[in-house]
mmCIF file of C-alpha atoms in Angstrom:
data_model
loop_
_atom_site.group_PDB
_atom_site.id
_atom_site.type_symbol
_atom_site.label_atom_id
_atom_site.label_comp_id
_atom_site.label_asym_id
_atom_site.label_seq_id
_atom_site.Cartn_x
_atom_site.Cartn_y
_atom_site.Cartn_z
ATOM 1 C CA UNK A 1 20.518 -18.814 44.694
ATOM 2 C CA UNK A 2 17.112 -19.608 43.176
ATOM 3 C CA UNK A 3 16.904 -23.170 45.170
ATOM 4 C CA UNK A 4 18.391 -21.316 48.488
ATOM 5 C CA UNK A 5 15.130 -18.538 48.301
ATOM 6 C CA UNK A 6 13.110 -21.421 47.043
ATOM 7 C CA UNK A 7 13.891 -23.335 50.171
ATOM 8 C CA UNK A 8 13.703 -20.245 52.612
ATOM 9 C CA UNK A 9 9.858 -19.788 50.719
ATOM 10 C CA UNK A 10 9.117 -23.334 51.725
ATOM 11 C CA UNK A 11 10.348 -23.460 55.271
ATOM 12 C CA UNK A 12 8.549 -19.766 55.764
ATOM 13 C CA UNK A 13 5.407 -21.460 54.373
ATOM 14 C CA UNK A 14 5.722 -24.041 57.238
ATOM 15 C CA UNK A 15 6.028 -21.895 59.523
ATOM 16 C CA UNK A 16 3.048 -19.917 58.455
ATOM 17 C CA UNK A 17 1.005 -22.949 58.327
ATOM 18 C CA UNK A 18 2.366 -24.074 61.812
ATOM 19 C CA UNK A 19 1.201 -20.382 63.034
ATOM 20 C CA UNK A 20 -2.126 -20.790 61.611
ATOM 21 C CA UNK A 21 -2.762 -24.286 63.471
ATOM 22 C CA UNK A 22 -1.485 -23.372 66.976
ATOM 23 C CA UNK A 23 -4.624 -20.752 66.756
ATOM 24 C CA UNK A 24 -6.861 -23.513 66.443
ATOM 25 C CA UNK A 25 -4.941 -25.798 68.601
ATOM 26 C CA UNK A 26 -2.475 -24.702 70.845
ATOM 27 C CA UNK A 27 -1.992 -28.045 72.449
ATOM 28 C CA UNK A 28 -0.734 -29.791 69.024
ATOM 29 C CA UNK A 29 3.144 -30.955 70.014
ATOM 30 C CA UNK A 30 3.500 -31.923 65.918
ATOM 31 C CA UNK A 31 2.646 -28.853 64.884
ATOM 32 C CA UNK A 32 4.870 -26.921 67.760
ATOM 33 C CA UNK A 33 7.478 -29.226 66.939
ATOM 34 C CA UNK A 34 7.114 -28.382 63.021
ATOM 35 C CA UNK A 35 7.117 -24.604 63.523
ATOM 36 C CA UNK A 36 10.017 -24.791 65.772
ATOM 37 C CA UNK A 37 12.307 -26.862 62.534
ATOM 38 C CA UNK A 38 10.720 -24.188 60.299
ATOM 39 C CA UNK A 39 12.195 -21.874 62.553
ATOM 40 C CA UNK A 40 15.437 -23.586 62.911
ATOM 41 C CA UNK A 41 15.691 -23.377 58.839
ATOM 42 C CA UNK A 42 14.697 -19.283 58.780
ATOM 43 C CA UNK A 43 17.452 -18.562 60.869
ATOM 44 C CA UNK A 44 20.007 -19.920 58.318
ATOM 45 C CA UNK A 45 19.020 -16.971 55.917
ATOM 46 C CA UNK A 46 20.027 -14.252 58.663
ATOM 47 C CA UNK A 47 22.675 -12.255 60.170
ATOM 48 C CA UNK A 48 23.891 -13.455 63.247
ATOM 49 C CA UNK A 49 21.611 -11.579 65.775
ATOM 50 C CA UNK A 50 18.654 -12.271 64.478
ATOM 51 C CA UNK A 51 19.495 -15.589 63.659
ATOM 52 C CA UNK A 52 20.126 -15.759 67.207
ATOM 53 C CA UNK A 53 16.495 -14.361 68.130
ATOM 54 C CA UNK A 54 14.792 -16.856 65.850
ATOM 55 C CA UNK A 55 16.227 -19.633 67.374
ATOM 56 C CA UNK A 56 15.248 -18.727 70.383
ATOM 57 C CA UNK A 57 11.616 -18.150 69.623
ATOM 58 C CA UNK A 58 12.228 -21.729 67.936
ATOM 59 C CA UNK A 59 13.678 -22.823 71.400
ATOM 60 C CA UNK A 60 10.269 -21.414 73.032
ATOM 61 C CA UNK A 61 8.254 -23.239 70.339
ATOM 62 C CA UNK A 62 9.857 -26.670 71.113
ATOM 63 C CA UNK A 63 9.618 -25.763 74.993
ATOM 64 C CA UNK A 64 6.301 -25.697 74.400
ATOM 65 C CA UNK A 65 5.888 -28.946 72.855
ATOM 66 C CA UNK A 66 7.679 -30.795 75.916
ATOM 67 C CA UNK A 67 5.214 -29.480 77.822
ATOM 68 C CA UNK A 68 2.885 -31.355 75.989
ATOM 69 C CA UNK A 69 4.804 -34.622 75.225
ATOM 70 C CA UNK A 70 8.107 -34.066 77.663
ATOM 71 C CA UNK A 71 8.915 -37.354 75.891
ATOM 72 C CA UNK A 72 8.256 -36.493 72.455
ATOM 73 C CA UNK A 73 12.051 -37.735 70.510
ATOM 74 C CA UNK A 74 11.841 -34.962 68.095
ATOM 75 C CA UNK A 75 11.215 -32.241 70.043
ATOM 76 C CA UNK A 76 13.693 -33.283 72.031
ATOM 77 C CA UNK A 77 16.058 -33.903 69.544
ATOM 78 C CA UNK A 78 15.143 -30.733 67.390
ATOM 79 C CA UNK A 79 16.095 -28.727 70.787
ATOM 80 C CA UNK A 80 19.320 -30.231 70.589
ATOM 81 C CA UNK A 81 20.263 -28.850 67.084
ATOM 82 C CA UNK A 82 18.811 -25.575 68.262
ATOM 83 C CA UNK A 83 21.159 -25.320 71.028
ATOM 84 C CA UNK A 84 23.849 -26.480 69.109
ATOM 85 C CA UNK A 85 23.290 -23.670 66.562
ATOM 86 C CA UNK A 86 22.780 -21.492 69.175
ATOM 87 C CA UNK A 87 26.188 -22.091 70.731
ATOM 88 C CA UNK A 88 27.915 -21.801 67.263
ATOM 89 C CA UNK A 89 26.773 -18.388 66.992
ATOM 90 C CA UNK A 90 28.202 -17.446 70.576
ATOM 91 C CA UNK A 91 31.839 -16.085 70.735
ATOM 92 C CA UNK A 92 32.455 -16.625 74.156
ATOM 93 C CA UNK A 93 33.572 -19.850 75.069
ATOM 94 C CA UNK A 94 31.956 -20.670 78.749
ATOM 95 C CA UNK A 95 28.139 -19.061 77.050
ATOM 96 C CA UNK A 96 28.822 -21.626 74.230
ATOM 97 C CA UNK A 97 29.835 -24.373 76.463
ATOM 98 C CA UNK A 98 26.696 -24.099 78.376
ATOM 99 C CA UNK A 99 24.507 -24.611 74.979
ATOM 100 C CA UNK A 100 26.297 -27.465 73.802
ATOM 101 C CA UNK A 101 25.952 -29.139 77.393
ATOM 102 C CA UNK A 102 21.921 -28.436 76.640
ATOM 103 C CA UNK A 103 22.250 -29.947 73.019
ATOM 104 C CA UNK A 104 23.998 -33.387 74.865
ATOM 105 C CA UNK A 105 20.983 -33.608 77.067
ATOM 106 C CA UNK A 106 18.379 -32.845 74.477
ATOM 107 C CA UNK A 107 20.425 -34.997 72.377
ATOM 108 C CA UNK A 108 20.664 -37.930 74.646
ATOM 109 C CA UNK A 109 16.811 -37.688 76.007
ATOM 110 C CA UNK A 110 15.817 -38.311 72.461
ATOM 111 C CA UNK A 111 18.328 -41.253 72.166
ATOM 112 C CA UNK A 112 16.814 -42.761 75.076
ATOM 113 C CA UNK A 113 13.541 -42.221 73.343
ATOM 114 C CA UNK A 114 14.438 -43.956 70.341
ATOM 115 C CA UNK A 115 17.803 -45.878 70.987
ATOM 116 C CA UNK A 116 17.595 -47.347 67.536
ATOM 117 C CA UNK A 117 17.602 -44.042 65.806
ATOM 118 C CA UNK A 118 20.763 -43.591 63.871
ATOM 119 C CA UNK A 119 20.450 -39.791 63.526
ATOM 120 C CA UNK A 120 20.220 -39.332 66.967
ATOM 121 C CA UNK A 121 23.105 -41.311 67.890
ATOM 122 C CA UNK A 122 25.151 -39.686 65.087
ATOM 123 C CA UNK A 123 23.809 -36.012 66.867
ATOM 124 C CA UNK A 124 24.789 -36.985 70.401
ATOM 125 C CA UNK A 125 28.228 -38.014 69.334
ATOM 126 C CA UNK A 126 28.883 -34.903 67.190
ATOM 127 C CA UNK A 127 27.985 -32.985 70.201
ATOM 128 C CA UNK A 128 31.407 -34.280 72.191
ATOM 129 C CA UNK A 129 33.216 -32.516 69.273
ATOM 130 C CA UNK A 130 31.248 -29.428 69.065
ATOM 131 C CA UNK A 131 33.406 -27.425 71.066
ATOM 132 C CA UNK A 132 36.628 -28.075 68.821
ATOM 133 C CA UNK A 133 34.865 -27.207 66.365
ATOM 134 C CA UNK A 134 33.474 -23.886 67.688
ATOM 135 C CA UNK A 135 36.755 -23.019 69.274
ATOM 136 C CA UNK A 136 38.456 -23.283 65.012
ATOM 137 C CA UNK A 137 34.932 -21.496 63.815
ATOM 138 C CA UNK A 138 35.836 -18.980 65.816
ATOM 139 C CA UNK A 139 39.645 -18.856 65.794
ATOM 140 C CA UNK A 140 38.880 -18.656 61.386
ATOM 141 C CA UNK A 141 36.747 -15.500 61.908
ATOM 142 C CA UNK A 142 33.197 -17.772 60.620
ATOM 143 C CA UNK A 143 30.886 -17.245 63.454
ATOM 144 C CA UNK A 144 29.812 -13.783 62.100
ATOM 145 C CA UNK A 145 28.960 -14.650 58.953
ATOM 146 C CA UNK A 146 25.290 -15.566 58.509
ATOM 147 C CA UNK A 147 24.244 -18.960 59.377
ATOM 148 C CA UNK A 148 23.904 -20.702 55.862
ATOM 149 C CA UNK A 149 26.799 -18.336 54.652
ATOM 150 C CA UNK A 150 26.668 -17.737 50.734
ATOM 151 C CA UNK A 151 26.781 -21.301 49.493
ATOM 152 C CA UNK A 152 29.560 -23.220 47.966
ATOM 153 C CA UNK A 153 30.142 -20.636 45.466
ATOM 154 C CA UNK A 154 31.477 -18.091 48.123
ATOM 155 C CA UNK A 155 34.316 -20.587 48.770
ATOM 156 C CA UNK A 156 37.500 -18.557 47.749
ATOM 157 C CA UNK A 157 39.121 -20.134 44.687
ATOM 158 C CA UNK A 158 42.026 -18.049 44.540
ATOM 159 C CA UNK A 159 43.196 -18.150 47.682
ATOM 160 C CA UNK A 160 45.721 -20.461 49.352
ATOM 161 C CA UNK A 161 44.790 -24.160 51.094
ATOM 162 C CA UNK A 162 44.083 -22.690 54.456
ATOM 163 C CA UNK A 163 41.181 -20.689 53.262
ATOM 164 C CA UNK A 164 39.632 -23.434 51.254
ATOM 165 C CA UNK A 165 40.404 -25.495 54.711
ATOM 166 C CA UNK A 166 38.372 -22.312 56.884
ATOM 167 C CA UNK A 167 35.358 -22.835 54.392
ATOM 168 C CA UNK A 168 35.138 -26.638 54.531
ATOM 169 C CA UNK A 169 35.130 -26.404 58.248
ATOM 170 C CA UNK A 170 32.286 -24.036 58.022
ATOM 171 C CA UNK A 171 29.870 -26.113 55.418
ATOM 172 C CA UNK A 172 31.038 -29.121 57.957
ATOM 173 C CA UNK A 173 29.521 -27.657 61.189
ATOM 174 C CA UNK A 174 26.891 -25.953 59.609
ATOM 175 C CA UNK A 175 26.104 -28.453 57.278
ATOM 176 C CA UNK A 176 25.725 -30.528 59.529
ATOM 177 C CA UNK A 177 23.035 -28.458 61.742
ATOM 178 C CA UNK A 178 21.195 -27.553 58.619
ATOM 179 C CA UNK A 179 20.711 -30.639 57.486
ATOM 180 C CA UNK A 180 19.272 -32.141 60.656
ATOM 181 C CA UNK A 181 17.280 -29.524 61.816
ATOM 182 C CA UNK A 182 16.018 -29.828 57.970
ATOM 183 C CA UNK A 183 15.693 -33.539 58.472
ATOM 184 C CA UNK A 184 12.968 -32.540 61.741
ATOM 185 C CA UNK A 185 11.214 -30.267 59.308
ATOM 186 C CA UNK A 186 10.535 -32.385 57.128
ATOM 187 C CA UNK A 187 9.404 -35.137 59.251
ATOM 188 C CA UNK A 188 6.908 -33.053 61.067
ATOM 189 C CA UNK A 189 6.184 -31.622 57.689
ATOM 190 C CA UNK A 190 5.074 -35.754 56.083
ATOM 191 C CA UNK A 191 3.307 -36.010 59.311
ATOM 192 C CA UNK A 192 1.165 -33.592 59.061
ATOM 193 C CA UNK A 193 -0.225 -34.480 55.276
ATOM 194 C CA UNK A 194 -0.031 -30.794 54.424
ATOM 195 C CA UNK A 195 -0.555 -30.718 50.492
ATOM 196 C CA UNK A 196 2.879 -29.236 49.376
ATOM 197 C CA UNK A 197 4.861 -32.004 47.356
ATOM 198 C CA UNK A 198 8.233 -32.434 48.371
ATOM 199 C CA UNK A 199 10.893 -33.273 45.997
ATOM 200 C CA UNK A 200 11.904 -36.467 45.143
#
């Protein structure tokens, strides 16, 4: 749990940072870019509804930075995982639907960006099976727990296949949002030479 606040710290920090730079230059894509990941990463430590809310002030955030640089492939593919979160976290099917359609186009704008880009590529075709996925996230009850759930520990030991089944699904999907909005955090977070070492 200490490496989980540890990393909610870090990604608050960014943000924080990222807030403090947009006063001085509101017109800095990186840095809009950067607080929108941070803001992707926050939203993993909350309940559903205001998980929701921060990704959509991340969603603003990255809107922001398109203005700037509508070509910018990180922006546009850091929108992507924040729609695809987004739709995770919606119940109803068609509302979902519509986000994950978003996430393919954010997805494949940034692939066109950067064709050779194997994260991207790997994003835009996870987005065809997002909505399996969501449907048996749902189906299992997960979508209402909080976004980066309890860690690995929380996985029931006692319990019978299908629930150990129900939580690998979960740390799949989610896993896999984490780790590439994470991935977009940390990028924008080398780029900008801020002075916090990251691990090795």
């Amino acid at each position: 749990m200490d490496a989980e606040f540890e990393r909610l710290l870090m990604f608050e920090q960014i943000r924080k940072a990222a807030e403090e730079t947009y006063t001085k230059n509101p017109l800095d894509a990186d840095n809009l870019t950067k607080w929108g990941g941070a803001l992707l990463e926050v939203a993993q430590f909350h309940n559903v509804v205001d998980a929701k809310q921060i990704i959509q002030d991340a969603i603003t955030k990255l809107e922001e930075a398109l203005l700037i640089d509508p070509k910018k492939d990180e922006s546009l593919w850091c929108m992507g995982n924040a729609y695809t979160s987004l739709a995770f976290l919606t119940p109803e099917e068609t509302e979902a639907k519509y986000s994950f359609d978003l996430a393919t186009h954010f997805f494949q704008q940034a692939v066109d960006e950067q064709p050779e880009n194997s994260l991207y590529v790997k994003s835009l075709e996870m987005t065809s099976k997002a909505p399996l996925l969501h449907a048996e996230v749902h189906k299992q009850g997960l979508g209402s727990q909080p976004l980066g759930g309890e860690g690995p520990s929380a996985a029931p030991s006692s319990k019978a296949a299908k629930g150990k089944k129900s939580s690998d699904l979960k740390y799949d999907v989610m896993g896999w949002v984490i780790l590439a909005v994470g991935i977009v955090a940390w990028v924008g977070f080398a780029k900008a030479n801020t002075p916090v070492s990251a691990p090795r």
